[in-house]
Amino acid sequence: MESIKALEFFSGIGGLHFGFNASGVEGKVLESFDMNQQANEAYKLSFKKPPVSPYTRGGKLLDDQDNRAKPLLRLLDQLENMATPPTYIFLENVKNFEESRSREMMIRVLRAKGYVFRECLLTPYHFGIPNDRLRYFLMARLRSSFPQVPSTSDKDPVKQQTQQEDDVKAEKEEREEKEDREEKEEKEQEAKEDKEDSGSQGIFYTAWPFPGFVDDPTLKVEQHPFQIPTLNHFLDSEQDQQKNSVDYLLSRQLILNRPNFRFDVLQPTSTRSSCFTKSYGSHHIASGGGLLQTQNMDQTTYDFTDSESIAALGLRFLTPTEVARLHAFPLSEDRPWPSNGTAAASSASAPILDLEVNAETESSSDKEVSDGTKPEKAMPATISTTVREFSPQLLTASMANGKQAQQGPFLRFPNQLKSIQRYKLLGNSLNVWVVAELLRGVLFANHPGVPLPEESAGEEGSLVGKKRRRSDSN
């Protein structure tokens, strides 16, 4: 594969850039763009290069009527008019984007420009990290960019002659059936137009790994059984926790003043945690993310109607650094990572696992896929997508000139940035490891063959994709 040259739109604090580095794909982010100045300052510290800030912020969450959606729509317009569109497109967005008018516009543009694509709704937990942060992802690649495998019949004179005879026979049969086909196609086109007018439905994978571009997209996928590491592997050292205990402790009075107040209580042994939003660390406790229990550790069930018992748990916020680790941002630190059954191996060359997937499908011959077509024949019960076990060491293994480059870059925040501001930037970002695996395993996977599904001749469509969120950045 040639070295990738990428543009990063809505760059935030660099989640996509870090994910690109961790994917192991050779390439470079040429330029990044964002409108959040605090995010841009952090990005500059991490990558030694500030993003361009061309957009104006404003508007409410009004889908394609939101001012913040205008840059995405502008990118769609640009893509639709490009004589030479980008080979690869990756998009991340919040849950419910898959039901939006913006997505419908993107799908129409992508189809019109000749892209094949896959969509999914996944969390870091699906990739072996103890955090639930459900997001929509799209990977799109130009159909013309796939390496083709030469047919053996092209080199065999006997097979060539046989093919010519078959072609003559097929042409005759097609001519005889033309009238019937035209009538049938006319009815199918009318039904298709009615469907497109009502919105674009598709397959949204909810398990990892899922079929790549050259695989049958209707294969029934099964979630890979990762051994999820416990939360304590992402927490600060005991010394740092003691030093910061007062700063991040949840006010006892705040709990007592809010009877029957429910939220996610975490322990160091937890293997799952709720999504950390941009409101984490503020008074919006219920919707911000999980709180760590530091006292009465034998208590594992909670009566939220008993405020006194909840206040006695010694609950604290995770620090911004701990949240950053759960979001798989690379940090400049030397921390042990267990190589036993409680977590992934710490080797920078973690094994890539080949998988076989159950071939059973739900009426796969009749089921439409994301770009509105049907596979014409049964495909093998295997997928080309591979998986890697998560390891923090893999987050800094960027590639250059076919070799692993020096470690880094790392996430850095300006010293003057307060914790509440860091929480907001992290809450508006994404999970680096999820991005890395989707890029490595799907978007940039260079498997030879014809991308599936095949599109029908004359089929209209168009979808775009650049990185866009309904939130502030990323």
Short mmCIF file of C-alpha atoms in Angstrom, two decimals:
data_model
loop_
_atom_site.label_atom_id
_atom_site.label_comp_id
_atom_site.label_asym_id
_atom_site.label_seq_id
_atom_site.Cartn_x
_atom_site.Cartn_y
_atom_site.Cartn_z
CA MET A 1 0.00 0.00 0.00
CA GLU A 2 1.23 3.47 -0.83
CA SER A 3 1.91 5.92 1.97
CA ILE A 4 -1.33 7.60 3.03
CA LYS A 5 -1.67 11.38 2.94
CA ALA A 6 -4.57 12.49 5.11
CA LEU A 7 -6.55 15.59 6.06
CA GLU A 8 -8.13 15.66 9.53
CA PHE A 9 -11.35 17.68 9.81
CA PHE A 10 -12.86 18.57 13.20
CA SER A 11 -9.58 17.48 14.75
CA GLY A 12 -10.28 18.32 18.42
CA ILE A 13 -7.34 17.17 20.55
CA GLY A 14 -6.13 14.79 17.84
CA GLY A 15 -8.02 11.55 18.44
CA LEU A 16 -8.07 10.66 14.76
CA HIS A 17 -4.41 11.61 14.32
CA PHE A 18 -3.39 9.42 17.27
CA GLY A 19 -5.59 6.62 15.92
CA PHE A 20 -3.98 6.91 12.50
CA ASN A 21 -0.55 6.55 14.11
CA ALA A 22 -1.64 3.54 16.18
CA SER A 23 -3.16 1.77 13.18
CA GLY A 24 0.34 0.90 11.97
CA VAL A 25 -0.41 2.27 8.50
CA GLU A 26 2.38 4.26 6.93
CA GLY A 27 1.42 7.84 6.17
CA LYS A 28 1.11 11.40 7.37
CA VAL A 29 -1.61 13.84 8.40
CA LEU A 30 -0.85 16.82 6.19
CA GLU A 31 -3.23 19.29 7.80
CA SER A 32 -5.88 19.43 10.52
CA PHE A 33 -8.83 21.76 11.03
CA ASP A 34 -10.88 22.77 14.08
CA MET A 35 -12.69 25.79 15.52
CA ASN A 36 -12.09 25.13 19.24
CA GLN A 37 -9.09 27.17 20.35
CA GLN A 38 -8.49 25.21 23.56
CA ALA A 39 -8.48 21.97 21.57
CA ASN A 40 -6.12 23.56 19.06
CA GLU A 41 -3.67 24.53 21.80
CA ALA A 42 -3.60 20.95 23.09
CA TYR A 43 -3.20 19.64 19.54
CA LYS A 44 -0.28 21.99 18.98
CA LEU A 45 1.47 20.74 22.12
CA SER A 46 0.97 17.11 21.11
CA PHE A 47 1.90 17.31 17.43
CA LYS A 48 4.04 20.47 17.31
CA LYS A 49 1.71 21.88 14.70
CA PRO A 50 -1.51 23.86 15.29
CA PRO A 51 -4.71 23.05 13.37
CA VAL A 52 -6.28 25.58 11.01
CA SER A 53 -9.38 27.22 12.53
CA PRO A 54 -11.63 28.23 9.63
CA TYR A 55 -15.12 27.82 11.05
CA THR A 56 -17.43 29.81 13.27
CA ARG A 57 -19.17 28.08 16.14
CA GLY A 58 -22.86 28.40 16.82
CA GLY A 59 -26.32 26.87 16.54
CA LYS A 60 -28.31 24.19 18.30
CA LEU A 61 -28.53 20.47 17.58
CA LEU A 62 -30.77 20.75 14.55
CA ASP A 63 -29.30 18.06 12.33
CA ASP A 64 -28.55 19.54 8.90
CA GLN A 65 -30.07 22.86 10.03
CA ASP A 66 -27.47 23.18 12.79
CA ASN A 67 -24.77 25.75 12.01
CA ARG A 68 -22.22 23.21 13.18
CA ALA A 69 -23.44 20.83 10.44
CA LYS A 70 -22.68 23.37 7.72
CA PRO A 71 -18.96 22.47 7.48
CA LEU A 72 -19.93 18.82 6.97
CA LEU A 73 -22.46 19.76 4.30
CA ARG A 74 -19.85 21.98 2.69
CA LEU A 75 -17.44 19.02 2.58
CA LEU A 76 -20.18 16.95 0.95
CA ASP A 77 -20.64 19.58 -1.72
CA GLN A 78 -16.89 19.67 -2.33
CA LEU A 79 -16.70 15.88 -2.55
CA GLU A 80 -19.58 15.68 -4.99
CA ASN A 81 -17.82 18.08 -7.36
CA MET A 82 -14.31 16.65 -7.10
CA ALA A 83 -12.81 15.28 -10.30
CA THR A 84 -10.38 13.25 -8.20
CA PRO A 85 -12.05 12.40 -4.86
CA PRO A 86 -10.06 11.01 -1.92
CA THR A 87 -9.44 7.28 -1.97
CA TYR A 88 -10.40 6.79 1.69
CA ILE A 89 -12.95 8.47 3.96
CA PHE A 90 -13.44 7.89 7.68
CA LEU A 91 -16.23 9.45 9.74
CA GLU A 92 -17.09 9.31 13.44
CA ASN A 93 -20.22 10.74 14.99
CA VAL A 94 -22.57 10.40 17.93
CA LYS A 95 -25.30 7.79 18.26
CA ASN A 96 -28.44 8.75 16.28
CA PHE A 97 -26.38 10.19 13.42
CA GLU A 98 -27.30 6.98 11.60
CA GLU A 99 -30.92 8.18 11.55
CA SER A 100 -30.19 11.75 10.49
CA ARG A 101 -30.81 13.61 7.25
CA SER A 102 -27.11 14.44 7.18
CA ARG A 103 -26.28 10.76 6.89
CA GLU A 104 -28.82 10.31 4.11
CA MET A 105 -27.11 13.08 2.17
CA MET A 106 -23.73 11.45 2.81
CA ILE A 107 -24.94 8.07 1.58
CA ARG A 108 -26.24 9.55 -1.67
CA VAL A 109 -22.93 11.32 -2.35
CA LEU A 110 -20.78 8.28 -1.56
CA ARG A 111 -22.74 6.07 -3.90
CA ALA A 112 -22.65 8.62 -6.69
CA LYS A 113 -18.87 8.94 -6.40
CA GLY A 114 -18.28 5.21 -6.55
CA TYR A 115 -17.46 4.39 -2.92
CA VAL A 116 -18.01 1.09 -1.16
CA PHE A 117 -18.53 1.53 2.57
CA ARG A 118 -19.21 -0.11 5.91
CA GLU A 119 -21.03 1.38 8.92
CA CYS A 120 -21.02 0.34 12.57
CA LEU A 121 -22.25 1.32 16.04
CA LEU A 122 -19.58 0.24 18.49
CA THR A 123 -18.01 1.07 21.86
CA PRO A 124 -14.44 0.67 23.19
CA TYR A 125 -15.73 -2.36 25.10
CA HIS A 126 -16.12 -4.17 21.77
CA PHE A 127 -12.37 -3.66 21.25
CA GLY A 128 -11.20 -4.85 24.68
CA ILE A 129 -11.30 -1.62 26.74
CA PRO A 130 -13.53 -1.36 29.86
CA ASN A 131 -15.57 1.62 28.68
CA ASP A 132 -18.93 2.10 26.99
CA ARG A 133 -18.85 5.02 24.57
CA LEU A 134 -21.24 4.19 21.75
CA ARG A 135 -20.41 5.95 18.50
CA TYR A 136 -21.28 5.76 14.81
CA PHE A 137 -18.40 5.05 12.41
CA LEU A 138 -18.22 4.92 8.64
CA MET A 139 -15.36 3.62 6.49
CA ALA A 140 -15.56 4.36 2.75
CA ARG A 141 -13.16 3.54 -0.08
CA LEU A 142 -13.27 4.16 -3.82
CA ARG A 143 -14.25 0.97 -5.60
CA SER A 144 -11.68 1.67 -8.30
CA SER A 145 -8.82 1.63 -5.76
CA PHE A 146 -9.01 -2.08 -4.93
CA PRO A 147 -6.20 -4.31 -6.23
CA GLN A 148 -7.60 -6.85 -8.66
CA VAL A 149 -6.58 -10.51 -8.82
CA PRO A 150 -5.91 -11.59 -12.44
CA SER A 151 -8.20 -14.38 -13.56
CA THR A 152 -6.48 -17.64 -14.48
CA SER A 153 -8.82 -17.92 -17.47
CA ASP A 154 -7.10 -14.89 -19.01
CA LYS A 155 -3.95 -16.98 -19.46
CA ASP A 156 -5.55 -20.28 -20.58
CA PRO A 157 -6.43 -20.47 -24.37
CA VAL A 158 -8.92 -23.30 -23.82
CA LYS A 159 -10.71 -21.41 -21.08
CA GLN A 160 -10.68 -18.27 -23.22
CA GLN A 161 -12.41 -20.13 -26.09
CA THR A 162 -14.94 -21.60 -23.72
CA GLN A 163 -15.59 -18.15 -22.27
CA GLN A 164 -16.19 -16.72 -25.76
CA GLU A 165 -18.74 -19.42 -26.56
CA ASP A 166 -20.47 -18.80 -23.25
CA ASP A 167 -20.57 -15.07 -23.97
CA VAL A 168 -22.30 -15.65 -27.33
CA LYS A 169 -24.85 -17.92 -25.73
CA ALA A 170 -25.49 -15.46 -22.89
CA GLU A 171 -25.93 -12.60 -25.35
CA LYS A 172 -28.56 -14.53 -27.27
CA GLU A 173 -30.48 -15.42 -24.12
CA GLU A 174 -30.33 -11.85 -22.92
CA ARG A 175 -31.76 -10.58 -26.21
CA GLU A 176 -34.67 -13.03 -26.03
CA GLU A 177 -35.50 -12.03 -22.47
CA LYS A 178 -35.02 -8.29 -22.90
CA GLU A 179 -38.66 -7.30 -22.97
CA ASP A 180 -39.51 -9.22 -19.81
CA ARG A 181 -36.49 -7.81 -18.03
CA GLU A 182 -37.27 -4.23 -18.98
CA GLU A 183 -40.75 -4.53 -17.55
CA LYS A 184 -39.41 -6.08 -14.35
CA GLU A 185 -36.65 -3.52 -13.99
CA GLU A 186 -39.12 -0.69 -14.42
CA LYS A 187 -41.18 -1.98 -11.49
CA GLU A 188 -38.09 -2.54 -9.37
CA GLN A 189 -36.84 0.97 -10.10
CA GLU A 190 -40.14 2.47 -9.01
CA ALA A 191 -39.98 0.53 -5.74
CA LYS A 192 -36.37 1.53 -5.25
CA GLU A 193 -37.10 5.21 -5.76
CA ASP A 194 -39.89 4.98 -3.21
CA LYS A 195 -37.45 3.45 -0.72
CA GLU A 196 -34.75 6.07 -1.35
CA ASP A 197 -37.31 8.82 -0.83
CA SER A 198 -38.15 7.37 2.59
CA GLY A 199 -34.51 7.26 3.73
CA SER A 200 -31.48 5.06 3.30
CA GLN A 201 -31.45 1.93 5.43
CA GLY A 202 -28.38 -0.23 5.81
CA ILE A 203 -26.46 -2.69 7.94
CA PHE A 204 -24.95 -1.18 11.08
CA TYR A 205 -22.59 -3.70 12.62
CA THR A 206 -22.74 -3.94 16.40
CA ALA A 207 -19.94 -6.45 17.00
CA TRP A 208 -16.23 -6.56 16.22
CA PRO A 209 -14.81 -7.76 13.92
CA PHE A 210 -17.22 -7.42 11.01
CA PRO A 211 -16.88 -8.12 7.27
CA GLY A 212 -14.37 -6.06 5.31
CA PHE A 213 -14.92 -4.52 1.91
CA VAL A 214 -14.20 -7.75 0.00
CA ASP A 215 -16.34 -9.95 2.26
CA ASP A 216 -20.00 -10.87 2.09
CA PRO A 217 -21.53 -8.02 4.15
CA THR A 218 -24.45 -10.18 5.29
CA LEU A 219 -22.36 -12.70 7.18
CA LYS A 220 -23.52 -13.17 10.74
CA VAL A 221 -20.77 -11.74 12.91
CA GLU A 222 -19.89 -12.70 16.45
CA GLN A 223 -18.16 -10.51 19.01
CA HIS A 224 -14.54 -11.48 19.64
CA PRO A 225 -14.16 -12.60 23.29
CA PHE A 226 -11.54 -10.12 24.47
CA GLN A 227 -10.24 -10.49 28.02
CA ILE A 228 -11.22 -7.07 29.34
CA PRO A 229 -8.62 -5.52 31.70
CA THR A 230 -9.88 -4.22 35.04
CA LEU A 231 -10.24 -0.52 35.67
CA ASN A 232 -7.28 -0.36 38.05
CA HIS A 233 -4.91 -0.68 35.06
CA PHE A 234 -6.13 2.73 33.88
CA LEU A 235 -6.04 4.51 37.24
CA ASP A 236 -3.31 6.80 38.53
CA SER A 237 -0.66 5.39 40.83
CA GLU A 238 -1.63 5.05 44.49
CA GLN A 239 0.68 7.94 45.30
CA ASP A 240 -1.00 10.22 42.76
CA GLN A 241 -4.45 9.10 43.89
CA GLN A 242 -3.67 10.02 47.49
CA LYS A 243 -2.25 13.37 46.40
CA ASN A 244 -5.35 14.23 44.34
CA SER A 245 -7.97 12.62 46.54
CA VAL A 246 -9.39 15.88 47.88
CA ASP A 247 -9.46 17.66 44.51
CA TYR A 248 -11.60 14.99 42.82
CA LEU A 249 -13.73 13.82 45.76
CA LEU A 250 -17.47 14.18 45.24
CA SER A 251 -19.06 16.43 47.85
CA ARG A 252 -20.86 14.44 50.53
CA GLN A 253 -23.38 17.23 50.87
CA LEU A 254 -24.14 17.09 47.15
CA ILE A 255 -25.21 13.44 47.52
CA LEU A 256 -27.27 14.10 50.66
CA ASN A 257 -29.07 16.98 48.96
CA ARG A 258 -30.15 14.73 46.08
CA PRO A 259 -32.02 11.69 47.44
CA ASN A 260 -32.55 8.78 45.07
CA PHE A 261 -29.84 10.20 42.80
CA ARG A 262 -28.56 7.41 40.53
CA PHE A 263 -25.26 7.10 38.71
CA ASP A 264 -22.61 4.56 37.72
CA VAL A 265 -20.50 3.44 40.71
CA LEU A 266 -17.12 1.99 39.73
CA GLN A 267 -14.57 -0.07 41.63
CA PRO A 268 -10.93 -0.71 40.68
CA THR A 269 -11.96 -4.26 39.80
CA SER A 270 -14.70 -3.12 37.41
CA THR A 271 -14.43 -4.32 33.83
CA ARG A 272 -16.92 -1.84 32.42
CA SER A 273 -17.60 1.88 32.81
CA SER A 274 -20.16 4.28 31.39
CA CYS A 275 -19.41 6.94 28.81
CA PHE A 276 -17.51 10.01 30.04
CA THR A 277 -19.15 13.05 28.48
CA LYS A 278 -18.04 16.65 28.18
CA SER A 279 -20.05 17.46 31.36
CA TYR A 280 -17.96 15.09 33.49
CA GLY A 281 -16.49 16.74 36.58
CA SER A 282 -19.35 19.25 36.77
CA HIS A 283 -22.60 19.21 38.75
CA HIS A 284 -24.23 17.13 35.96
CA ILE A 285 -23.22 13.97 37.77
CA ALA A 286 -25.86 11.55 36.53
CA SER A 287 -25.13 12.14 32.83
CA GLY A 288 -21.39 12.77 33.03
CA GLY A 289 -19.89 9.33 33.69
CA GLY A 290 -18.98 6.87 36.42
CA LEU A 291 -17.64 7.70 39.90
CA LEU A 292 -14.94 5.65 41.61
CA GLN A 293 -15.67 4.07 45.00
CA THR A 294 -12.78 4.53 47.46
CA GLN A 295 -14.32 3.44 50.79
CA ASN A 296 -16.37 0.51 52.11
CA MET A 297 -15.00 -1.60 49.28
CA ASP A 298 -16.89 -4.70 50.40
CA GLN A 299 -20.13 -2.97 49.41
CA THR A 300 -20.98 -3.91 45.82
CA THR A 301 -24.74 -3.34 45.74
CA TYR A 302 -26.16 0.12 46.22
CA ASP A 303 -29.43 1.47 47.58
CA PHE A 304 -29.72 4.91 46.02
CA THR A 305 -32.72 5.70 48.19
CA ASP A 306 -30.32 5.63 51.16
CA SER A 307 -28.24 8.76 50.57
CA GLU A 308 -26.17 8.22 53.70
CA SER A 309 -24.93 4.84 52.49
CA ILE A 310 -24.02 6.30 49.10
CA ALA A 311 -22.20 9.25 50.68
CA ALA A 312 -20.15 6.80 52.77
CA LEU A 313 -18.63 5.24 49.62
CA GLY A 314 -16.04 8.01 49.29
CA LEU A 315 -16.90 8.58 45.62
CA ARG A 316 -14.52 10.56 43.43
CA PHE A 317 -14.28 11.62 39.81
CA LEU A 318 -11.69 9.93 37.66
CA THR A 319 -8.91 12.39 36.91
CA PRO A 320 -8.54 13.76 33.36
CA THR A 321 -5.47 11.57 32.97
CA GLU A 322 -7.44 8.46 33.93
CA VAL A 323 -10.20 9.36 31.47
CA ALA A 324 -7.55 9.91 28.80
CA ARG A 325 -6.19 6.39 29.42
CA LEU A 326 -9.68 4.88 29.04
CA HIS A 327 -9.99 6.82 25.77
CA ALA A 328 -6.69 5.18 24.75
CA PHE A 329 -4.76 8.40 24.27
CA PRO A 330 -0.99 7.82 24.30
CA LEU A 331 0.64 9.42 27.34
CA SER A 332 4.30 10.03 28.07
CA GLU A 333 4.61 7.68 31.03
CA ASP A 334 6.16 4.38 31.97
CA ARG A 335 3.44 2.13 33.36
CA PRO A 336 3.41 -1.66 33.61
CA TRP A 337 0.83 -3.50 31.56
CA PRO A 338 0.05 -7.09 32.59
CA SER A 339 0.69 -9.89 30.14
CA ASN A 340 -1.42 -12.49 31.94
CA GLY A 341 -5.09 -13.26 31.48
CA THR A 342 -6.28 -9.99 33.03
CA ALA A 343 -5.16 -7.81 30.14
CA ALA A 344 -3.59 -7.80 26.72
CA ALA A 345 0.04 -8.57 26.08
CA SER A 346 2.36 -5.60 26.40
CA SER A 347 4.44 -6.39 23.34
CA ALA A 348 4.47 -3.64 20.73
CA SER A 349 3.86 -6.37 18.17
CA ALA A 350 0.66 -7.78 19.63
CA PRO A 351 -0.63 -10.77 17.69
CA ILE A 352 -3.12 -10.26 14.88
CA LEU A 353 -5.73 -12.97 15.00
CA ASP A 354 -7.41 -14.47 11.92
CA LEU A 355 -11.06 -15.24 12.44
CA GLU A 356 -13.72 -17.44 10.95
CA VAL A 357 -17.30 -16.24 11.13
CA ASN A 358 -20.53 -18.19 11.19
CA ALA A 359 -21.89 -18.31 7.65
CA GLU A 360 -25.52 -18.38 8.77
CA THR A 361 -27.39 -15.26 7.74
CA GLU A 362 -30.92 -14.03 7.90
CA SER A 363 -32.09 -14.55 4.31
CA SER A 364 -28.76 -13.29 3.05
CA SER A 365 -29.84 -13.69 -0.57
CA ASP A 366 -32.67 -11.22 -0.06
CA LYS A 367 -31.15 -8.85 2.48
CA GLU A 368 -30.00 -5.44 1.26
CA VAL A 369 -26.81 -3.89 2.57
CA SER A 370 -25.65 -0.35 3.24
CA ASP A 371 -25.25 0.70 -0.38
CA GLY A 372 -28.63 -0.72 -1.36
CA THR A 373 -27.58 -3.83 -3.28
CA LYS A 374 -27.65 -7.60 -2.91
CA PRO A 375 -24.75 -10.05 -3.14
CA GLU A 376 -25.25 -12.21 -6.20
CA LYS A 377 -23.71 -15.40 -4.82
CA ALA A 378 -22.85 -17.08 -1.55
CA MET A 379 -19.46 -16.13 -0.12
CA PRO A 380 -17.10 -18.20 2.04
CA ALA A 381 -17.85 -18.33 5.74
CA THR A 382 -14.75 -16.34 6.59
CA ILE A 383 -14.00 -12.65 6.83
CA SER A 384 -10.77 -10.86 6.04
CA THR A 385 -10.91 -8.58 9.08
CA THR A 386 -8.41 -9.34 11.86
CA VAL A 387 -8.22 -8.19 15.48
CA ARG A 388 -5.48 -7.12 17.89
CA GLU A 389 -5.46 -7.24 21.67
CA PHE A 390 -5.25 -3.77 23.19
CA SER A 391 -1.94 -2.61 24.64
CA PRO A 392 -0.90 0.99 25.48
CA GLN A 393 2.46 0.35 23.80
CA LEU A 394 0.71 -0.02 20.46
CA LEU A 395 -0.65 3.51 20.71
CA THR A 396 2.72 5.11 19.94
CA ALA A 397 4.02 2.79 17.24
CA SER A 398 3.64 5.12 14.22
CA MET A 399 5.18 4.08 10.91
CA ALA A 400 7.54 5.94 8.55
CA ASN A 401 9.37 4.65 5.48
CA GLY A 402 8.16 1.15 6.18
CA LYS A 403 9.67 1.07 9.66
CA GLN A 404 8.41 1.84 13.16
CA ALA A 405 9.19 5.45 13.99
CA GLN A 406 10.27 6.79 17.36
CA GLN A 407 7.79 6.62 20.20
CA GLY A 408 5.25 9.41 20.37
CA PRO A 409 3.69 11.86 19.91
CA PHE A 410 1.77 11.96 23.19
CA LEU A 411 -1.33 13.78 24.40
CA ARG A 412 -0.47 16.98 26.23
CA PHE A 413 -2.66 19.71 27.70
CA PRO A 414 -1.56 23.32 28.29
CA ASN A 415 -0.66 23.79 31.96
CA GLN A 416 -3.16 26.62 32.36
CA LEU A 417 -6.05 24.42 31.26
CA LYS A 418 -8.25 23.55 34.26
CA SER A 419 -9.55 20.06 34.94
CA ILE A 420 -13.12 20.96 33.92
CA GLN A 421 -11.80 22.18 30.56
CA ARG A 422 -9.77 19.00 30.05
CA TYR A 423 -12.84 16.88 30.82
CA LYS A 424 -14.78 18.79 28.17
CA LEU A 425 -12.12 18.28 25.51
CA LEU A 426 -11.88 14.57 26.33
CA GLY A 427 -15.66 14.24 26.34
CA ASN A 428 -15.80 15.77 22.86
CA SER A 429 -13.10 13.46 21.56
CA LEU A 430 -13.12 9.78 20.64
CA ASN A 431 -11.43 6.52 21.54
CA VAL A 432 -8.05 6.27 19.86
CA TRP A 433 -7.89 2.46 19.86
CA VAL A 434 -11.30 2.08 18.24
CA VAL A 435 -10.20 4.42 15.45
CA ALA A 436 -6.87 2.60 15.06
CA GLU A 437 -8.51 -0.81 14.68
CA LEU A 438 -11.18 0.36 12.25
CA LEU A 439 -8.52 2.03 10.11
CA ARG A 440 -6.18 -0.98 10.23
CA GLY A 441 -8.74 -3.75 10.02
CA VAL A 442 -11.25 -2.26 7.57
CA LEU A 443 -10.47 1.02 5.84
CA PHE A 444 -6.81 0.44 4.94
CA ALA A 445 -6.91 -3.38 4.80
CA ASN A 446 -5.39 -4.11 1.40
CA HIS A 447 -7.04 -7.43 0.60
CA PRO A 448 -7.02 -8.18 -3.14
CA GLY A 449 -10.31 -8.81 -4.85
CA VAL A 450 -13.52 -7.14 -5.87
CA PRO A 451 -15.28 -5.08 -3.18
CA LEU A 452 -18.73 -6.31 -2.26
CA PRO A 453 -21.57 -5.71 -2.65
CA GLU A 454 -21.61 -4.95 -6.38
CA GLU A 455 -23.78 -2.00 -7.30
CA SER A 456 -26.43 -2.19 -10.01
CA ALA A 457 -25.85 -0.31 -13.24
CA GLY A 458 -27.34 3.13 -13.24
CA GLU A 459 -27.92 3.17 -9.51
CA GLU A 460 -27.98 6.62 -8.01
CA GLY A 461 -26.59 7.58 -4.68
CA SER A 462 -24.28 9.83 -2.77
CA LEU A 463 -22.75 9.87 0.66
CA VAL A 464 -19.88 11.76 2.03
CA GLY A 465 -17.84 11.47 4.98
CA LYS A 466 -15.44 13.59 6.84
CA LYS A 467 -15.06 13.56 10.57
CA ARG A 468 -17.97 15.40 12.13
CA ARG A 469 -19.65 15.37 15.51
CA ARG A 470 -22.69 17.03 16.89
CA SER A 471 -20.58 17.95 19.85
CA ASP A 472 -17.98 20.71 19.76
CA SER A 473 -14.83 19.12 18.43
CA ASN A 474 -13.78 15.86 16.77
#
